[in-house]
Amino acid sequence: MALLLALLCAVAVANQAPELQALLGDDQCAGETCALSALQRRGAKARRPSGTEEPEAEHVSEEFRVDEDALAQFIEDSLQATHSPVDLAEVEEEAAAAVNYSYLASMGCFAKPQDYRLSWRAQGRDFFNQFTFVTEDDTHGAQKYLSKQEAFRKHVIEIDHSGSAIIRLGQIEASGDPNAPYKRTSVMIHSNYAWTPTSGMLVVMKYNHVPYGASIWPAFWLMNSDNVWPKGGEFDIMEYANDEASKITFHADRNCMLDGRKLGQCMAGKHMGGPGPMNCKTNYWKNQLGCRPQQVQRPGDWYAKNPGVIAAAWDDEGITVYHIPKNRIPSDLQEDQPRPQNWGEFAVAYLPMEKSHSCQNIASPQEKRLG
Ligand SMILES: *[C@@H]1O[C@H](CO)[C@@H](O)[C@H](O)[C@H]1NC(C)=O
């Protein structure tokens, strides 16, 4: 079974010299030492918020009880989108053709018009040098994260003859842990640099293939590593487990509302599913799951059959995620002069932040992650 993720990643930032923008306000360091020390701080992710006690089994306070019904509904919504028997590609194409995206852009929809320039790229033989391999297991899942050396040796990662980077599903190995005797080898890689999103940040991943199927949970996402999660923000660009549809979600540590009116106006003509919370505040102990607006949802096998580009443009007004088929990649992107303001027809998710101050400066510098 060859499950491959073949990648080319790039970040472009607005109007500032790359060396100023990269690392701005972040660790002010690059490479393994920096990312790993940051990881130590992230270890607090699995802990409860400070000041809250471990709830005792018999006296779980109402506040900490997970709303099982809401959670079941949340899962149900995702699965429905997955199991829809209709192939909607044609319907979507027709609907999209009827929309004037220049007009929507002039109304302030999607990425703000700015001149992005290339700040960082991971590609070909150099791809894996641009990331730190994190072997720490934050999530206590069924995976065992390998170092770069081990991952190459066990063929979990490779650069193929055409220069594509490949991350492959690993073998099952004995873990030595009596509670979870076997784990599948995998990798979790973090970009060695971080960028401040609100002044304009564009993250692009070009893929030839993605893995999908039972027990597989690939993700392409952004997170700040200086603060204890969810402070500093987390943005999940592409993420799906098993056969569920991909979910694009933003997590913040405080109330930050998406603008439902703008969302409705700008995404009119797209076939969307899976409405989730509109408040980005995240606290799983209080059943706050982050914001997941109605969006174009597709399962992993769809992405696997439709190679192309996944891009997220993030500025001070919101975040837009685009999926661009391989044969339609615009010349501006190919020439490293990306103009996402012209990509409206490819938007699959739009997270316009409400103009109130609730969402201002919510996110700290973000690292790119694949895991
Ligand atoms: C689309 O909108 C733009 C900007 O408002 C306008 O100039 C153009 O004529 C419109 N195109 C069509 C086909 O209506």
XYZ file of C-alpha atoms and ligand atoms in Angstrom:
385
model
C 0.000 0.000 0.000
C 1.562 3.254 -1.052
C 0.040 6.194 0.714
C 1.936 9.225 -0.265
C 1.869 12.858 0.563
C 3.968 14.670 -1.960
C 4.524 18.234 -1.032
C 5.797 21.617 -1.889
C 5.198 24.246 0.765
C 5.635 27.994 0.633
C 4.850 31.038 2.716
C 4.459 34.494 1.267
C 4.089 37.636 3.337
C 2.841 41.094 2.556
C 5.112 44.030 1.897
C 7.912 43.318 4.353
C 11.384 41.982 3.905
C 11.316 38.249 4.641
C 14.012 38.486 7.266
C 11.971 41.056 9.190
C 8.732 39.189 8.916
C 9.970 35.691 9.629
C 10.465 35.200 13.335
C 8.952 38.566 14.149
C 7.934 38.425 17.779
C 8.591 34.711 17.935
C 11.421 32.781 19.486
C 13.994 34.775 17.573
C 15.730 31.549 16.818
C 15.599 28.880 14.165
C 16.129 25.184 14.008
C 15.908 22.300 16.330
C 16.785 23.904 19.667
C 14.229 26.613 19.240
C 11.366 24.448 18.076
C 11.970 21.837 20.732
C 12.132 24.326 23.575
C 8.892 25.774 22.289
C 7.442 22.292 22.296
C 8.138 21.955 25.993
C 5.848 24.877 26.594
C 3.246 23.340 24.353
C 3.300 20.268 26.552
C 0.824 22.162 28.714
C -1.747 21.676 25.953
C -2.874 18.392 27.410
C -3.271 19.905 30.871
C -6.293 21.706 32.209
C -6.325 25.491 32.227
C -4.446 26.782 35.256
C -6.612 27.387 38.274
C -9.037 24.602 37.444
C -8.972 21.436 39.494
C -8.942 17.930 38.119
C -12.646 17.050 38.196
C -13.343 14.036 40.364
C -15.238 11.233 38.735
C -18.267 11.483 41.023
C -18.420 15.256 41.158
C -17.772 16.410 37.631
C -18.852 19.992 37.687
C -21.401 20.982 35.055
C -18.842 23.330 33.616
C -16.422 20.551 32.727
C -18.930 18.035 31.467
C -18.680 17.459 27.747
C -22.040 17.854 26.075
C -22.281 14.384 24.549
C -25.261 15.309 22.370
C -23.509 18.310 20.882
C -20.415 16.223 20.281
C -22.454 13.453 18.614
C -24.122 16.065 16.402
C -20.720 17.524 15.549
C -19.506 14.090 14.421
C -22.784 13.351 12.630
C -22.489 16.586 10.638
C -19.018 15.626 9.496
C -20.050 12.133 8.496
C -23.075 13.324 6.574
C -20.880 15.442 4.394
C -18.671 12.406 3.826
C -21.413 10.008 2.902
C -23.306 12.251 0.549
C -23.872 9.976 -2.477
C -24.000 12.838 -4.988
C -20.824 13.939 -6.700
C -21.236 17.653 -6.457
C -18.369 18.758 -8.674
C -20.616 19.662 -11.602
C -23.205 21.410 -9.471
C -20.443 23.421 -7.841
C -18.823 24.377 -11.104
C -22.116 25.644 -12.508
C -22.927 27.605 -9.383
C -19.432 29.093 -9.217
C -19.584 30.131 -12.866
C -22.712 32.160 -12.122
C -20.952 34.242 -9.475
C -18.977 37.356 -10.363
C -15.888 36.971 -8.169
C -14.415 40.328 -9.205
C -17.540 41.907 -7.832
C -17.286 39.948 -4.582
C -13.630 40.982 -4.237
C -14.636 44.618 -4.730
C -17.135 44.121 -1.880
C -14.308 43.027 0.438
C -14.771 39.255 0.213
C -11.880 36.844 0.837
C -8.180 37.792 1.040
C -7.400 41.501 1.167
C -5.655 42.826 -1.936
C -1.943 43.033 -1.161
C 1.357 42.314 -2.821
C 2.656 39.095 -1.397
C 6.249 38.050 -1.907
C 7.977 34.778 -1.172
C 9.421 34.473 2.330
C 10.135 30.753 2.680
C 9.958 27.628 0.603
C 10.388 23.913 1.245
C 10.850 21.933 -1.928
C 12.641 18.967 -3.445
C 15.837 17.653 -1.846
C 15.799 20.494 0.670
C 12.202 19.931 1.779
C 12.793 18.120 5.050
C 15.675 20.433 6.057
C 13.120 23.211 6.437
C 11.254 21.407 9.207
C 11.963 20.144 12.691
C 10.993 16.547 13.352
C 9.165 16.454 16.669
C 9.223 13.057 18.321
C 7.412 14.151 21.480
C 3.901 12.713 21.631
C 1.544 15.464 22.747
C -1.580 13.714 21.638
C -1.029 10.199 23.022
C -2.404 8.687 19.847
C -1.728 5.443 17.994
C 1.323 6.875 16.249
C 5.023 6.882 16.982
C 6.766 9.966 15.637
C 10.190 9.295 14.151
C 13.283 11.462 13.930
C 14.358 12.539 10.454
C 17.103 9.927 10.354
C 14.795 7.095 11.447
C 12.055 8.256 9.093
C 14.415 8.164 6.099
C 15.793 4.779 7.148
C 12.315 3.271 7.548
C 11.099 4.867 4.282
C 8.401 6.866 6.053
C 9.853 9.879 4.273
C 11.773 10.155 1.042
C 12.496 12.401 -1.890
C 11.528 10.588 -5.069
C 13.311 10.641 -8.427
C 11.264 13.629 -9.597
C 12.213 15.649 -6.514
C 8.868 15.348 -4.710
C 8.868 15.007 -0.946
C 6.943 11.991 0.289
C 5.530 11.306 3.724
C 4.326 7.721 3.827
C 2.263 5.702 6.253
C 4.731 3.727 8.402
C 4.770 0.172 9.684
C 3.308 -1.027 12.960
C 5.910 -1.515 15.672
C 5.910 -2.820 19.217
C 5.921 0.210 21.492
C 6.935 -1.340 24.807
C 3.972 0.414 26.408
C 1.632 -2.164 28.000
C -1.349 0.182 27.536
C -0.713 0.563 23.810
C 1.541 -2.321 22.757
C 1.660 -1.382 19.047
C 2.044 1.959 17.339
C 2.289 2.968 13.713
C 5.333 4.966 12.717
C 4.721 8.430 11.388
C 6.214 11.916 11.437
C 5.194 15.278 12.855
C 7.145 18.114 11.304
C 7.140 21.805 12.232
C 8.484 24.626 10.085
C 11.702 26.076 11.495
C 10.300 29.594 11.240
C 7.145 31.392 12.288
C 5.255 34.328 10.752
C 2.897 36.965 12.071
C -0.379 36.308 10.293
C -2.440 39.438 10.717
C -0.232 41.690 8.611
C -0.725 39.295 5.709
C 0.426 35.700 5.438
C -0.168 33.218 2.680
C 0.604 29.534 3.201
C 0.585 27.243 0.191
C 0.956 23.479 -0.057
C 1.109 21.785 -3.430
C 0.379 18.077 -3.287
C 0.265 15.206 -5.759
C -1.411 12.782 -3.428
C -2.675 12.581 0.142
C -3.228 9.567 2.373
C -6.706 8.623 3.551
C -8.587 5.707 5.062
C -9.298 3.916 8.301
C -7.001 4.943 11.174
C -5.346 7.676 9.128
C -5.445 11.265 10.376
C -3.308 13.580 8.278
C -3.234 17.293 9.024
C -1.774 20.497 7.641
C -2.076 23.232 10.211
C -0.687 26.334 11.844
C 0.004 26.988 15.480
C 1.875 29.345 17.736
C 4.420 27.621 19.918
C 5.251 30.378 22.419
C 2.007 30.308 24.325
C 0.071 27.619 26.068
C -2.598 26.466 23.638
C -5.084 27.831 22.626
C -3.479 31.213 23.368
C -1.769 32.416 20.221
C -4.251 30.605 17.988
C -4.367 27.439 15.910
C -5.641 27.204 12.365
C -6.407 23.813 10.837
C -6.145 24.179 7.068
C -6.647 20.558 6.030
C -7.507 17.823 8.449
C -9.542 14.653 8.325
C -9.606 11.396 10.263
C -10.739 8.084 8.789
C -13.418 8.676 6.141
C -14.728 11.943 7.500
C -14.819 15.136 5.493
C -12.015 17.624 5.888
C -12.698 20.288 8.493
C -11.236 23.785 8.503
C -11.262 25.216 12.023
C -9.813 28.154 13.935
C -9.071 27.953 17.647
C -8.598 30.980 19.877
C -8.368 31.514 23.607
C -11.074 34.172 23.807
C -14.394 35.176 22.286
C -13.939 35.983 18.622
C -16.968 35.792 16.363
C -17.095 35.071 12.660
C -19.205 37.497 10.651
C -22.124 35.346 9.503
C -23.562 37.990 7.203
C -20.341 38.475 5.285
C -19.839 34.718 5.141
C -23.282 34.236 3.578
C -22.734 36.984 1.009
C -19.251 35.942 -0.024
C -19.774 32.174 -0.139
C -23.088 32.344 -2.010
C -22.919 29.914 -4.925
C -20.707 27.379 -3.130
C -22.108 24.059 -2.023
C -21.334 24.054 1.671
C -21.973 21.742 4.575
C -21.108 21.134 8.185
C -22.084 24.279 10.063
C -20.175 24.454 13.331
C -19.660 27.092 16.000
C -19.188 30.724 14.916
C -17.276 31.628 18.071
C -13.598 30.723 17.771
C -13.081 30.475 21.522
C -11.893 26.993 22.351
C -12.135 25.120 25.616
C -12.880 21.440 25.199
C -13.707 21.179 28.897
C -16.550 23.592 28.293
C -17.613 22.124 24.949
C -16.251 25.114 23.032
C -14.770 23.537 19.905
C -13.469 26.540 17.979
C -15.107 28.146 14.944
C -15.901 26.002 11.934
C -18.051 27.960 9.493
C -20.113 26.331 6.776
C -17.571 25.350 4.151
C -16.970 23.181 1.118
C -16.232 19.822 2.720
C -14.516 16.892 1.072
C -13.136 13.616 2.363
C -9.542 12.472 1.932
C -10.216 10.246 -1.063
C -11.525 13.283 -2.964
C -8.304 15.192 -2.261
C -6.253 12.135 -3.211
C -7.963 12.014 -6.609
C -7.768 15.762 -7.126
C -4.159 16.929 -6.798
C -3.512 20.619 -6.602
C -2.870 23.395 -4.148
C -4.257 24.117 -0.703
C -3.665 27.713 0.328
C -4.625 29.791 3.360
C -4.521 33.589 3.199
C -4.643 35.231 6.623
C -4.856 38.956 7.210
C -6.336 41.291 9.809
C -9.857 40.828 8.405
C -9.985 37.063 8.372
C -8.766 33.841 6.802
C -9.637 32.273 3.444
C -8.750 28.742 2.405
C -8.485 27.890 -1.284
C -8.293 24.611 -3.146
C -6.936 25.032 -6.661
C -6.872 22.041 -9.033
C -3.423 21.226 -10.419
C -4.358 22.168 -13.988
C -5.737 25.565 -12.963
C -2.926 26.960 -10.814
C -2.874 30.671 -11.694
C 0.252 32.173 -13.208
C 0.629 34.667 -10.355
C 1.122 31.768 -7.949
C 3.380 29.847 -10.309
C 5.574 32.925 -10.648
C 5.834 33.508 -6.868
C 3.773 36.703 -7.149
C 0.603 35.351 -5.551
C -2.521 37.527 -5.672
C -5.052 35.557 -3.629
C -7.561 38.387 -3.987
C -8.183 36.977 -7.484
C -8.750 33.382 -6.366
C -12.353 33.751 -5.117
C -13.763 30.950 -7.244
C -11.359 28.527 -5.508
C -12.349 29.518 -1.949
C -13.500 26.510 0.069
C -13.700 28.171 3.480
C -13.969 31.769 4.564
C -13.565 32.975 8.125
C -14.340 36.696 8.165
C -13.643 37.995 11.668
C -16.201 40.358 13.121
C -15.151 43.980 13.047
C -15.492 44.301 16.810
C -12.207 44.202 18.659
C -12.825 40.674 19.893
C -10.679 39.136 17.169
C -7.928 41.742 17.015
C -4.400 40.531 17.608
C -5.709 37.142 18.535
C -2.961 35.199 16.849
C 0.746 35.110 17.525
C 3.358 33.954 15.007
C 2.380 30.661 13.427
C 4.507 27.675 12.514
C 3.474 25.341 9.783
C 2.922 21.725 10.729
C 2.379 18.459 8.994
C 1.563 15.418 11.008
C -18.117 41.672 -12.572
O -17.905 42.682 -11.600
C -16.966 43.653 -12.002
C -16.680 44.553 -10.790
O -17.863 44.981 -10.181
C -17.504 44.399 -13.212
O -16.595 45.384 -13.625
C -17.754 43.405 -14.333
O -18.374 44.034 -15.414
C -18.648 42.255 -13.844
N -18.671 41.225 -14.887
C -19.807 40.700 -15.341
C -19.642 39.636 -16.375
O -20.896 41.050 -14.954
